[in-house]
Tab-separated table of C-alpha atoms and ligand atoms in Angstrom:
chain	number	residue	atom	x	y	z
U	1	MET	CA	8.505	20.335	6.805
U	2	ASP	CA	6.733	18.738	9.317
U	3	ARG	CA	8.802	16.228	11.569
U	4	ILE	CA	7.553	13.943	14.273
U	5	ARG	CA	8.843	13.731	17.959
U	6	ILE	CA	8.985	10.643	19.944
U	7	VAL	CA	9.775	10.167	23.752
U	8	GLY	CA	10.485	6.144	23.675
U	9	GLY	CA	9.379	4.204	26.689
U	10	ARG	CA	6.026	4.086	26.811
U	11	PRO	CA	3.470	0.893	26.730
U	12	LEU	CA	0.358	1.412	24.613
U	13	ASN	CA	-2.888	0.801	25.864
U	14	GLY	CA	-6.375	0.869	24.610
U	15	THR	CA	-8.218	0.954	20.440
U	16	ILE	CA	-6.880	1.657	17.278
U	17	PRO	CA	-8.709	2.095	14.398
U	18	ILE	CA	-7.428	0.709	10.845
U	19	SER	CA	-8.376	2.580	8.240
U	20	GLY	CA	-9.617	1.785	4.641
U	21	ALA	CA	-6.358	0.111	2.385
U	22	LYS	CA	-4.460	2.607	0.061
U	23	ASN	CA	-3.775	0.095	-1.841
U	24	ALA	CA	-7.025	-0.860	-2.548
U	25	THR	CA	-7.927	2.850	-2.706
U	26	LEU	CA	-5.751	4.050	-5.214
U	27	PRO	CA	-6.809	1.342	-8.243
U	28	LEU	CA	-10.752	1.574	-7.251
U	29	MET	CA	-10.449	5.530	-7.988
U	30	ILE	CA	-8.575	4.508	-11.019
U	31	ALA	CA	-11.411	2.144	-12.204
U	32	SER	CA	-13.915	4.804	-12.005
U	33	LEU	CA	-12.655	5.713	-15.302
U	34	LEU	CA	-14.060	2.792	-16.753
U	35	THR	CA	-17.751	3.896	-16.475
U	36	GLU	CA	-19.601	7.645	-17.171
U	37	GLU	CA	-21.453	6.532	-14.089
U	38	THR	CA	-20.692	7.738	-10.441
U	39	LEU	CA	-18.778	5.149	-8.793
U	40	THR	CA	-19.281	5.971	-5.012
U	41	LEU	CA	-16.203	4.327	-2.348
U	42	ASP	CA	-17.191	4.415	1.633
U	43	ASN	CA	-14.172	3.920	3.981
U	44	VAL	CA	-11.676	5.697	2.043
U	45	PRO	CA	-8.656	6.916	4.285
U	46	ARG	CA	-7.641	10.311	4.750
U	47	LEU	CA	-4.205	10.329	2.933
U	48	ALA	CA	-1.958	12.267	0.846
U	49	ASP	CA	-2.183	9.780	-1.744
U	50	VAL	CA	-5.702	9.947	-2.358
U	51	VAL	CA	-5.527	13.822	-2.320
U	52	LEU	CA	-2.854	13.519	-4.871
U	53	LEU	CA	-4.667	10.676	-7.504
U	54	GLN	CA	-7.597	12.845	-6.800
U	55	ARG	CA	-5.605	16.169	-8.637
U	56	ILE	CA	-4.445	13.132	-11.250
U	57	LEU	CA	-7.600	12.144	-12.410
U	58	GLY	CA	-9.387	15.570	-12.054
U	59	ASN	CA	-6.941	16.910	-14.615
U	60	HIS	CA	-8.740	13.859	-16.988
U	61	GLY	CA	-11.849	15.117	-16.510
U	62	VAL	CA	-12.985	13.213	-13.482
U	63	ASP	CA	-15.183	14.890	-10.524
U	64	ILE	CA	-14.927	13.735	-7.411
U	65	THR	CA	-16.728	15.163	-4.121
U	66	THR	CA	-16.688	14.133	-0.464
U	67	SER	CA	-19.461	13.345	1.701
U	68	GLY	CA	-20.067	16.034	4.346
U	69	LYS	CA	-20.388	14.675	8.087
U	70	ARG	CA	-22.979	12.274	9.311
U	71	ALA	CA	-24.312	12.220	12.582
U	72	GLY	CA	-22.448	9.986	14.913
U	73	GLU	CA	-19.240	9.972	12.710
U	74	THR	CA	-15.803	10.771	13.625
U	75	ALA	CA	-12.453	11.271	12.158
U	76	ASP	CA	-11.951	7.552	12.439
U	77	ASN	CA	-14.356	6.718	9.988
U	78	GLY	CA	-13.036	6.947	6.537
U	79	GLN	CA	-14.543	9.495	4.052
U	80	THR	CA	-16.789	8.909	1.288
U	81	LEU	CA	-15.878	9.879	-2.217
U	82	HIS	CA	-18.383	10.183	-5.428
U	83	ILE	CA	-16.146	9.983	-8.458
U	84	SER	CA	-17.872	10.535	-11.824
U	85	ALA	CA	-15.713	10.256	-14.826
U	86	ALA	CA	-18.945	11.046	-17.263
U	87	THR	CA	-16.770	12.918	-19.857
U	88	ILE	CA	-12.793	12.137	-20.058
U	89	VAL	CA	-11.281	14.917	-21.535
U	90	ASP	CA	-7.666	14.361	-21.549
U	91	THR	CA	-6.291	10.851	-22.135
U	92	THR	CA	-2.545	12.067	-21.266
U	93	ALA	CA	-1.051	11.698	-17.665
U	94	PRO	CA	1.745	14.141	-17.729
U	95	TYR	CA	5.028	13.563	-16.101
U	96	ASP	CA	4.947	16.034	-13.081
U	97	LEU	CA	2.122	14.002	-11.788
U	98	VAL	CA	2.639	10.686	-12.379
U	99	SER	CA	6.596	10.943	-11.030
U	100	ARG	CA	4.881	11.889	-7.673
U	101	MET	CA	3.020	8.473	-7.327
U	102	ARG	CA	3.761	5.654	-8.833
U	103	ALA	CA	0.406	3.998	-8.923
U	104	SER	CA	-0.936	6.812	-11.308
U	105	PHE	CA	0.663	5.192	-13.948
U	106	TRP	CA	-2.465	2.250	-13.708
U	107	VAL	CA	-4.928	4.872	-15.700
U	108	LEU	CA	-3.389	3.640	-18.722
U	109	ALA	CA	-5.361	0.329	-18.803
U	110	PRO	CA	-8.791	2.350	-18.152
U	111	LEU	CA	-8.498	5.448	-20.233
U	112	VAL	CA	-7.470	2.705	-23.471
U	113	ALA	CA	-10.264	0.646	-22.817
U	114	ARG	CA	-12.681	3.391	-22.497
U	115	MET	CA	-11.596	5.717	-24.660
U	116	GLY	CA	-9.187	3.933	-27.215
U	117	GLU	CA	-5.883	5.776	-26.634
U	118	ALA	CA	-3.454	7.015	-23.768
U	119	ARG	CA	-0.603	8.976	-23.100
U	120	VAL	CA	1.469	7.996	-19.815
U	121	SER	CA	4.089	9.647	-18.871
U	122	LEU	CA	6.668	6.612	-17.400
U	123	PRO	CA	6.946	6.999	-13.910
U	124	GLY	CA	10.622	7.351	-13.585
U	125	GLY	CA	13.168	6.703	-10.569
U	126	CYS	CA	12.230	5.565	-7.321
U	127	ALA	CA	13.630	4.850	-4.172
U	128	ILE	CA	12.924	1.264	-3.716
U	129	GLY	CA	14.867	-0.567	-6.641
U	130	THR	CA	14.367	0.066	-10.515
U	131	ARG	CA	10.743	-0.884	-10.271
U	132	PRO	CA	10.037	-1.094	-14.116
U	133	VAL	CA	6.910	-1.066	-16.071
U	134	ASP	CA	7.411	-3.841	-18.891
U	135	LEU	CA	4.667	-6.273	-17.497
U	136	LEU	CA	2.173	-3.882	-17.295
U	137	ILE	CA	2.734	-2.928	-20.723
U	138	MET	CA	3.285	-6.343	-21.913
U	139	ALA	CA	-0.613	-6.808	-20.299
U	140	MET	CA	-1.636	-3.883	-22.743
U	141	GLU	CA	-0.069	-5.936	-25.497
U	142	ARG	CA	-1.476	-9.018	-25.160
U	143	LEU	CA	-5.131	-7.793	-24.810
U	144	GLY	CA	-4.652	-5.996	-28.513
U	145	ALA	CA	-3.092	-2.588	-27.378
U	146	LYS	CA	-0.344	-1.026	-29.972
U	147	VAL	CA	2.297	0.641	-27.237
U	148	GLU	CA	5.155	2.995	-27.944
U	149	ILE	CA	7.526	4.602	-26.051
U	150	ASP	CA	7.507	8.481	-26.985
U	151	GLY	CA	9.270	11.077	-24.954
U	152	GLY	CA	9.583	9.488	-21.898
U	153	TYR	CA	5.621	8.636	-22.306
U	154	VAL	CA	3.867	5.570	-22.884
U	155	VAL	CA	1.869	5.736	-25.938
U	156	ALA	CA	-1.163	3.066	-26.202
U	157	LYS	CA	-3.551	2.774	-28.804
U	158	ALA	CA	-6.492	0.368	-29.909
U	159	PRO	CA	-8.764	2.702	-31.462
U	160	ARG	CA	-11.313	-0.467	-32.543
U	161	GLY	CA	-11.232	-1.692	-28.678
U	162	LEU	CA	-9.000	-4.079	-26.655
U	163	LYS	CA	-9.169	-7.749	-27.325
U	164	GLY	CA	-9.985	-10.557	-25.050
U	165	GLY	CA	-6.397	-12.820	-24.627
U	166	GLU	CA	-4.458	-14.433	-22.437
U	167	VAL	CA	-1.553	-12.706	-19.952
U	168	VAL	CA	0.884	-15.025	-18.427
U	169	PHE	CA	2.720	-13.010	-15.751
U	170	PRO	CA	6.508	-14.222	-15.666
U	171	LYS	CA	6.708	-12.583	-11.977
U	172	VAL	CA	3.626	-11.954	-9.551
U	173	THR	CA	2.948	-8.144	-10.028
U	174	VAL	CA	0.118	-6.545	-8.070
U	175	GLY	CA	0.187	-3.318	-10.899
U	176	GLY	CA	0.324	-5.692	-13.682
U	177	THR	CA	-2.756	-7.561	-12.428
U	178	HIS	CA	-4.690	-4.521	-11.988
U	179	THR	CA	-3.711	-3.545	-15.278
U	180	ALA	CA	-5.117	-6.676	-17.232
U	181	ILE	CA	-8.382	-7.031	-15.067
U	182	MET	CA	-9.032	-2.906	-15.999
U	183	ALA	CA	-7.976	-3.604	-19.703
U	184	ALA	CA	-10.081	-6.843	-19.815
U	185	ALA	CA	-13.086	-5.753	-18.120
U	186	LEU	CA	-14.221	-3.547	-21.443
U	187	ALA	CA	-12.584	-6.078	-23.604
U	188	ASP	CA	-14.346	-7.772	-26.720
U	189	GLY	CA	-14.207	-11.481	-25.711
U	190	THR	CA	-12.824	-13.629	-22.839
U	191	SER	CA	-9.138	-13.027	-20.950
U	192	VAL	CA	-7.027	-15.110	-18.673
U	193	ILE	CA	-4.639	-13.741	-16.602
U	194	GLU	CA	-2.082	-16.734	-15.437
U	195	ASN	CA	0.200	-16.130	-12.509
U	196	ALA	CA	-2.171	-13.210	-11.095
U	197	ALA	CA	-1.166	-11.603	-7.888
U	198	ARG	CA	-3.556	-12.518	-4.927
U	199	GLU	CA	-3.076	-9.698	-2.767
U	200	PRO	CA	-6.167	-8.893	-1.096
U	201	GLU	CA	-6.691	-5.475	-2.479
U	202	ILE	CA	-6.647	-7.360	-6.049
U	203	GLY	CA	-9.578	-8.910	-4.850
U	204	ASP	CA	-11.551	-5.948	-3.618
U	205	VAL	CA	-11.048	-4.192	-7.096
U	206	ALA	CA	-12.439	-7.234	-8.526
U	207	ALA	CA	-15.428	-7.337	-6.490
U	208	CYS	CA	-15.903	-3.449	-6.858
U	209	LEU	CA	-15.956	-3.682	-10.787
U	210	ASN	CA	-17.957	-6.924	-10.784
U	211	LYS	CA	-20.582	-4.402	-8.742
U	212	MET	CA	-20.253	-2.047	-11.527
U	213	GLY	CA	-20.667	-5.062	-14.199
U	214	ALA	CA	-18.011	-6.489	-14.973
U	215	ARG	CA	-17.531	-10.499	-15.322
U	216	ILE	CA	-14.533	-10.964	-13.248
U	217	SER	CA	-13.834	-14.618	-11.636
U	218	GLY	CA	-10.699	-16.129	-9.513
U	219	ALA	CA	-9.565	-13.058	-7.844
U	220	GLY	CA	-7.711	-13.973	-5.224
U	221	THR	CA	-6.169	-16.598	-7.029
U	222	GLY	CA	-3.406	-17.268	-9.478
U	223	ARG	CA	-5.836	-17.558	-12.430
U	224	ILE	CA	-8.450	-14.706	-13.306
U	225	VAL	CA	-10.478	-15.222	-15.847
U	226	VAL	CA	-12.522	-11.929	-17.282
U	227	GLU	CA	-15.366	-11.869	-19.754
U	228	GLY	CA	-15.303	-8.561	-21.326
U	229	VAL	CA	-18.698	-6.536	-21.324
U	230	SER	CA	-19.239	-3.631	-23.531
U	231	LYS	CA	-20.158	-1.303	-20.589
U	232	LEU	CA	-19.999	-0.724	-16.996
U	233	HIS	CA	-22.107	1.386	-14.679
U	234	GLY	CA	-22.107	3.194	-11.235
U	235	ALA	CA	-21.744	1.215	-8.069
U	236	ARG	CA	-21.169	1.527	-4.008
U	237	HIS	CA	-17.952	0.057	-2.434
U	238	ALA	CA	-16.383	-0.137	0.978
U	239	VAL	CA	-12.909	-0.644	0.792
U	240	LEU	CA	-11.314	-3.372	2.807
U	241	PRO	CA	-9.081	-2.686	6.133
U	242	ASP	CA	-5.679	-1.664	5.402
U	243	ARG	CA	-3.503	-4.874	6.194
U	244	ILE	CA	-0.473	-3.202	6.123
U	245	GLU	CA	-1.486	-0.615	8.477
U	246	THR	CA	-2.779	-3.489	10.594
U	247	GLY	CA	0.861	-5.292	10.680
U	248	THR	CA	1.982	-1.960	11.521
U	249	TYR	CA	0.496	-1.285	14.494
U	250	ALA	CA	0.672	-4.871	15.970
U	251	MET	CA	4.500	-4.534	15.447
U	252	ALA	CA	4.199	-0.764	17.152
U	253	VAL	CA	2.686	-2.811	20.056
U	254	ALA	CA	4.964	-5.555	20.401
U	255	MET	CA	7.715	-3.109	20.216
U	256	ALA	CA	6.601	-0.709	23.039
U	257	GLY	CA	4.758	-3.447	24.853
U	258	GLY	CA	1.224	-3.183	25.881
U	259	ASP	CA	-2.687	-4.431	24.899
U	260	ILE	CA	-4.042	-3.014	22.173
U	261	LEU	CA	-7.530	-3.800	19.671
U	262	LEU	CA	-6.753	-3.122	16.159
U	263	GLN	CA	-10.638	-1.893	15.604
U	264	ASN	CA	-12.022	-3.526	12.135
U	265	ALA	CA	-8.767	-5.370	11.259
U	266	ARG	CA	-9.526	-8.500	9.252
U	267	PRO	CA	-6.629	-12.007	10.341
U	268	GLU	CA	-7.109	-13.128	7.628
U	269	LEU	CA	-5.399	-10.399	5.241
U	270	LEU	CA	-2.124	-10.785	7.125
U	271	GLN	CA	-2.129	-14.393	8.681
U	272	ALA	CA	1.630	-14.709	7.896
U	273	ALA	CA	2.505	-11.549	9.827
U	274	LEU	CA	0.479	-12.733	12.628
U	275	ASP	CA	1.759	-16.126	12.634
U	276	VAL	CA	5.812	-14.265	12.901
U	277	LEU	CA	4.471	-12.326	15.665
U	278	THR	CA	3.045	-15.283	17.619
U	279	ILE	CA	6.495	-17.205	16.923
U	280	SER	CA	8.144	-13.934	18.421
U	281	GLY	CA	6.112	-14.355	21.660
U	282	VAL	CA	3.610	-11.861	21.017
U	283	ALA	CA	-0.179	-12.658	22.366
U	284	VAL	CA	-2.300	-12.298	19.044
U	285	THR	CA	-6.004	-12.798	19.420
U	286	PRO	CA	-8.593	-12.353	16.826
U	287	THR	CA	-11.894	-11.092	18.107
U	288	ASN	CA	-15.096	-9.981	16.673
U	289	GLN	CA	-14.368	-6.281	16.816
U	290	GLY	CA	-10.677	-6.666	15.259
U	291	ILE	CA	-7.335	-8.341	16.365
U	292	ARG	CA	-6.289	-8.025	19.688
U	293	ILE	CA	-2.225	-7.468	20.190
U	294	ALA	CA	-0.763	-7.775	23.515
U	295	ARG	CA	2.913	-8.189	25.024
U	296	ASN	CA	3.371	-7.580	28.645
U	297	GLY	CA	6.382	-7.967	29.961
U	298	GLY	CA	7.719	-10.732	27.997
U	299	HIS	CA	11.128	-10.729	25.857
U	300	LEU	CA	10.990	-10.867	21.661
U	301	ASP	CA	12.162	-14.196	20.345
U	302	PRO	CA	14.296	-13.761	17.084
U	303	VAL	CA	12.481	-14.633	13.602
U	304	GLU	CA	13.341	-16.111	10.339
U	305	VAL	CA	11.349	-14.285	7.494
U	306	THR	CA	11.533	-13.955	3.987
U	307	THR	CA	8.896	-11.601	1.931
U	308	ALA	CA	7.200	-12.803	-1.118
U	309	PRO	CA	3.882	-11.996	-2.293
U	310	PHE	CA	0.417	-12.773	-0.720
U	311	PRO	CA	-0.130	-15.079	1.197
U	312	GLU	CA	3.839	-14.698	2.275
U	313	PHE	CA	5.239	-12.218	4.576
U	314	PRO	CA	4.557	-8.751	2.657
U	315	THR	CA	7.461	-6.460	1.768
U	316	ASP	CA	5.283	-3.503	2.919
U	317	LEU	CA	5.877	-4.935	6.549
U	318	GLN	CA	9.617	-5.542	6.090
U	319	ALA	CA	10.877	-2.570	7.752
U	320	GLN	CA	8.585	-2.583	10.522
U	321	LEU	CA	9.561	-6.210	11.289
U	322	MET	CA	12.995	-5.150	10.795
U	323	ALA	CA	12.642	-2.563	13.694
U	324	LEU	CA	11.324	-4.953	15.816
U	325	MET	CA	13.807	-7.658	15.347
U	326	THR	CA	16.210	-5.002	16.759
U	327	ARG	CA	15.157	-5.559	20.350
U	328	ALA	CA	14.666	-9.495	19.953
U	329	ARG	CA	16.895	-11.687	22.233
U	330	GLY	CA	18.890	-13.504	19.872
U	331	THR	CA	19.838	-12.933	15.898
U	332	SER	CA	17.352	-12.669	13.165
U	333	HIS	CA	17.484	-12.980	9.530
U	334	ILE	CA	15.079	-11.342	6.709
U	335	VAL	CA	15.268	-12.234	3.385
U	336	GLU	CA	13.537	-9.442	0.760
U	337	THR	CA	12.801	-11.517	-2.381
U	338	VAL	CA	10.168	-8.830	-3.959
U	339	PHE	CA	12.281	-5.741	-4.264
U	340	GLU	CA	16.000	-5.120	-4.929
U	341	ASN	CA	17.146	-2.364	-2.656
U	342	ARG	CA	14.585	-1.994	0.057
U	343	PHE	CA	16.774	-1.370	2.901
U	344	MET	CA	17.028	2.150	3.244
U	345	HIS	CA	15.878	1.955	6.653
U	346	VAL	CA	18.724	0.059	7.689
U	347	GLN	CA	21.582	3.105	8.009
U	348	GLU	CA	18.481	4.952	10.065
U	349	LEU	CA	18.045	1.959	12.199
U	350	ALA	CA	21.866	1.878	12.918
U	351	ARG	CA	21.270	5.664	14.111
U	352	LEU	CA	19.724	4.607	17.173
U	353	GLY	CA	21.761	2.052	18.067
U	354	ALA	CA	20.277	-1.207	15.675
U	355	ARG	CA	23.208	-3.710	14.852
U	356	ILE	CA	22.328	-4.923	11.208
U	357	GLN	CA	24.123	-6.555	8.492
U	358	LEU	CA	23.442	-6.776	4.968
U	359	ASP	CA	24.415	-9.032	2.603
U	360	GLY	CA	22.337	-8.791	-0.858
U	361	GLU	CA	18.842	-9.427	-0.048
U	362	ARG	CA	19.688	-10.974	3.423
U	363	ALA	CA	19.569	-8.676	6.626
U	364	THR	CA	20.827	-10.116	10.014
U	365	ILE	CA	19.838	-8.493	12.799
U	366	GLU	CA	21.466	-8.764	16.197
U	367	GLY	CA	19.106	-7.683	18.914
U	368	VAL	CA	20.231	-5.387	21.566
U	369	GLU	CA	19.234	-4.269	24.927
U	370	GLN	CA	18.321	-1.168	24.399
U	371	LEU	CA	17.825	1.599	21.314
U	372	LYS	CA	18.955	5.106	22.019
U	373	GLY	CA	16.955	8.102	20.726
U	374	ALA	CA	18.252	10.077	17.611
U	375	PRO	CA	17.756	12.672	14.826
U	376	VAL	CA	16.447	10.042	11.387
U	377	MET	CA	15.729	10.649	8.610
U	378	ALA	CA	12.780	9.289	6.430
U	379	THR	CA	13.254	7.793	3.033
U	380	ASP	CA	10.054	5.975	2.011
U	381	LEU	CA	6.682	5.199	3.408
U	382	ARG	CA	7.444	1.903	5.022
U	383	ALA	CA	10.693	2.637	5.934
U	384	SER	CA	9.647	5.959	7.745
U	385	VAL	CA	7.424	4.285	10.076
U	386	SER	CA	9.803	1.588	10.603
U	387	LEU	CA	11.554	4.524	12.417
U	388	VAL	CA	8.589	5.349	14.344
U	389	ILE	CA	8.150	1.833	15.887
U	390	ALA	CA	12.019	2.030	16.890
U	391	ALA	CA	11.676	5.158	18.387
U	392	LEU	CA	8.404	3.847	20.538
U	393	ALA	CA	11.092	1.743	22.151
U	394	ALA	CA	14.310	4.040	22.241
U	395	GLU	CA	15.459	5.738	25.121
U	396	GLY	CA	14.984	9.283	24.765
U	397	GLU	CA	13.919	11.562	21.968
U	398	THR	CA	13.479	10.585	18.463
U	399	ILE	CA	13.169	13.395	16.018
U	400	VAL	CA	11.479	11.573	12.568
U	401	ASN	CA	12.428	14.407	9.572
U	402	ARG	CA	10.881	14.109	6.376
U	403	VAL	CA	7.524	12.924	7.527
U	404	TYR	CA	5.418	13.592	4.319
U	405	HIS	CA	6.362	10.049	3.374
U	406	LEU	CA	4.162	8.819	6.028
U	407	ASP	CA	1.178	11.189	5.410
U	408	ARG	CA	1.148	9.442	1.777
U	409	GLY	CA	0.184	5.966	3.739
U	410	PHE	CA	-0.425	6.228	7.104
U	411	GLU	CA	-3.928	8.297	8.640
U	412	ARG	CA	-3.676	10.566	11.379
U	413	LEU	CA	-0.373	8.371	12.810
U	414	GLU	CA	0.115	10.187	15.647
U	415	HIS	CA	-3.363	11.045	16.865
U	416	LYS	CA	-3.977	6.786	16.618
U	417	LEU	CA	-0.352	6.405	18.757
U	418	GLY	CA	-0.759	9.161	20.911
U	419	ARG	CA	-4.509	8.066	21.955
U	420	CYS	CA	-3.046	4.687	23.383
U	421	GLY	CA	-0.347	6.406	25.227
U	422	ALA	CA	2.655	7.131	23.181
U	423	ALA	CA	4.923	10.182	23.973
U	424	ILE	CA	4.765	11.459	20.090
U	425	GLU	CA	3.921	14.836	18.512
U	426	ARG	CA	4.415	16.933	15.422
U	427	LEU	CA	6.052	19.568	14.737
U	428	SER	CA	4.917	21.757	11.998
U	429	GLY	CA	7.193	23.549	9.306
B	1	UD1	C1	2.117	-3.115	-5.074
B	1	UD1	C2	2.058	-2.191	-3.685
B	1	UD1	C3	3.121	-2.134	-3.095
B	1	UD1	C4	4.059	-3.397	-2.526
B	1	UD1	C5	3.953	-4.011	-4.202
B	1	UD1	C6	4.214	-5.275	-3.714
B	1	UD1	C7	0.223	-0.634	-4.260
B	1	UD1	C8	-0.249	0.785	-4.781
B	1	UD1	N1	1.582	-0.514	-3.944
B	1	UD1	O1	3.113	-2.188	-5.632
B	1	UD1	O2	3.110	-1.205	-1.852
B	1	UD1	O3	5.215	-3.009	-1.793
B	1	UD1	O4	2.786	-3.848	-4.673
B	1	UD1	O5	3.572	-6.402	-2.620
B	1	UD1	O6	-0.540	-1.343	-4.467
B	1	UD1	N2	7.736	-5.678	-12.028
B	1	UD1	C9	8.804	-6.054	-12.979
B	1	UD1	N3	7.916	-5.783	-14.027
B	1	UD1	C10	6.656	-4.533	-14.153
B	1	UD1	C11	6.112	-4.364	-12.670
B	1	UD1	C12	6.967	-4.791	-11.529
B	1	UD1	O7	9.571	-6.404	-12.922
B	1	UD1	O8	6.139	-4.177	-15.039
B	1	UD1	C13	8.599	-6.057	-10.607
B	1	UD1	C14	8.955	-4.990	-9.513
B	1	UD1	O9	10.341	-4.296	-9.983
B	1	UD1	C15	8.988	-6.025	-8.355
B	1	UD1	C16	7.774	-6.884	-8.777
B	1	UD1	O10	7.485	-7.338	-9.623
B	1	UD1	O11	10.284	-6.550	-8.284
B	1	UD1	C17	6.809	-6.816	-7.916
B	1	UD1	O12	5.918	-5.234	-8.125
B	1	UD1	P1	4.539	-5.057	-8.340
B	1	UD1	O13	3.756	-6.097	-7.193
B	1	UD1	O14	3.841	-4.610	-9.539
B	1	UD1	O15	4.537	-3.995	-7.560
B	1	UD1	P2	3.476	-2.373	-7.320
B	1	UD1	O16	2.401	-2.813	-7.959
B	1	UD1	O17	4.039	-1.242	-7.720
């Protein structure tokens, strides 16, 4: 199993290209199931989750080809996928595939919308809290599907097609909102989705669906209206930049010190996180090429942050911020309200010398003078990258084990950081 070795203490200087967003790419690929024509996606990141979803979609009969290299293109450019679900041969998503990536459960809505039925395994346990799918099922039922659970599978049927309806989410859910939009796109009549997630990836998927002929308005607000159409067609769409990758590298620079251009990053996608960095004493400068992040010499001030759905501070940057605050001058508080139990990184950060106390959903982080390198274990995607951030400022060597978590969500992380001066290498095997 690969590991990453980091020797801390080197500042970061240069340019880091920001990849296409994983959390938009996955639902965009899944949206290809809604049409028999080809969906072409540009700026797709090279990630293990994308490869896994290719396999899952392949099992339904979807053909996916990747464009070859074009003149002037480098590994910094995203890839282009041509996705064709001309014929769906299987409407079952089996446990061994769905259990490896939660978002693959989202194939439920487009399969039912297009084929009138689907059998999708429940995702099963997950490292961060219980992460149920009750609200996704509720949305399907509100839009006319008959749903039952059979042998660990969600079996949803709408043999005469889905029907427009009203979906009111009692809690903001990204997956629930994707599900409702995709189901409503091909439903008979108009649907209204209330308390919808406002994450930028929802807007990106809705924009792509509209290019495919859907009639969706209000994406990016809490109320989305979808007028169902009978058919969708092919389209071409470029995935928006990854705001979580952007925020992660911004915190890496804040931690290590230095001056970095996050190329292609868009500040409006993570304003809450940039504001927190500014309060902490980091220089954040939007430019027409991206966002410049700098910290030269000054100390970090502590912060008070509560995670919440967009546009608030994202839960997917909570672990990274916590790593950063281990070096602040004073005591920080971070409250996690989106996922229960999303604090697995705390014990590992403690191995590097961090002082963090947990009280339910609230973490108190007392800044220390210096972290010290140690062997640590990655437990999930965002937690593992928080260990990388801590290691960049720790004295001596840190080995991050189980880096397959990182490969799920961060494209060529060690190259991007290494090119800017970090002492980081992958140890294979
Ligand atoms: C998506 C993101 C993930 C991010 C999360 C919150 C992708 C691929 N993943 O995950 O990176 O951390 O949004 O921003 O885009 N809930 C229920 N019932 C449900 C569904 C969700 O109670 O049926 C709860 C969850 O347990 C959680 C909250 O709602 O407490 C938000 O979850 P949700 O927004 O659905 O997360 P995901 O879509 O799985």
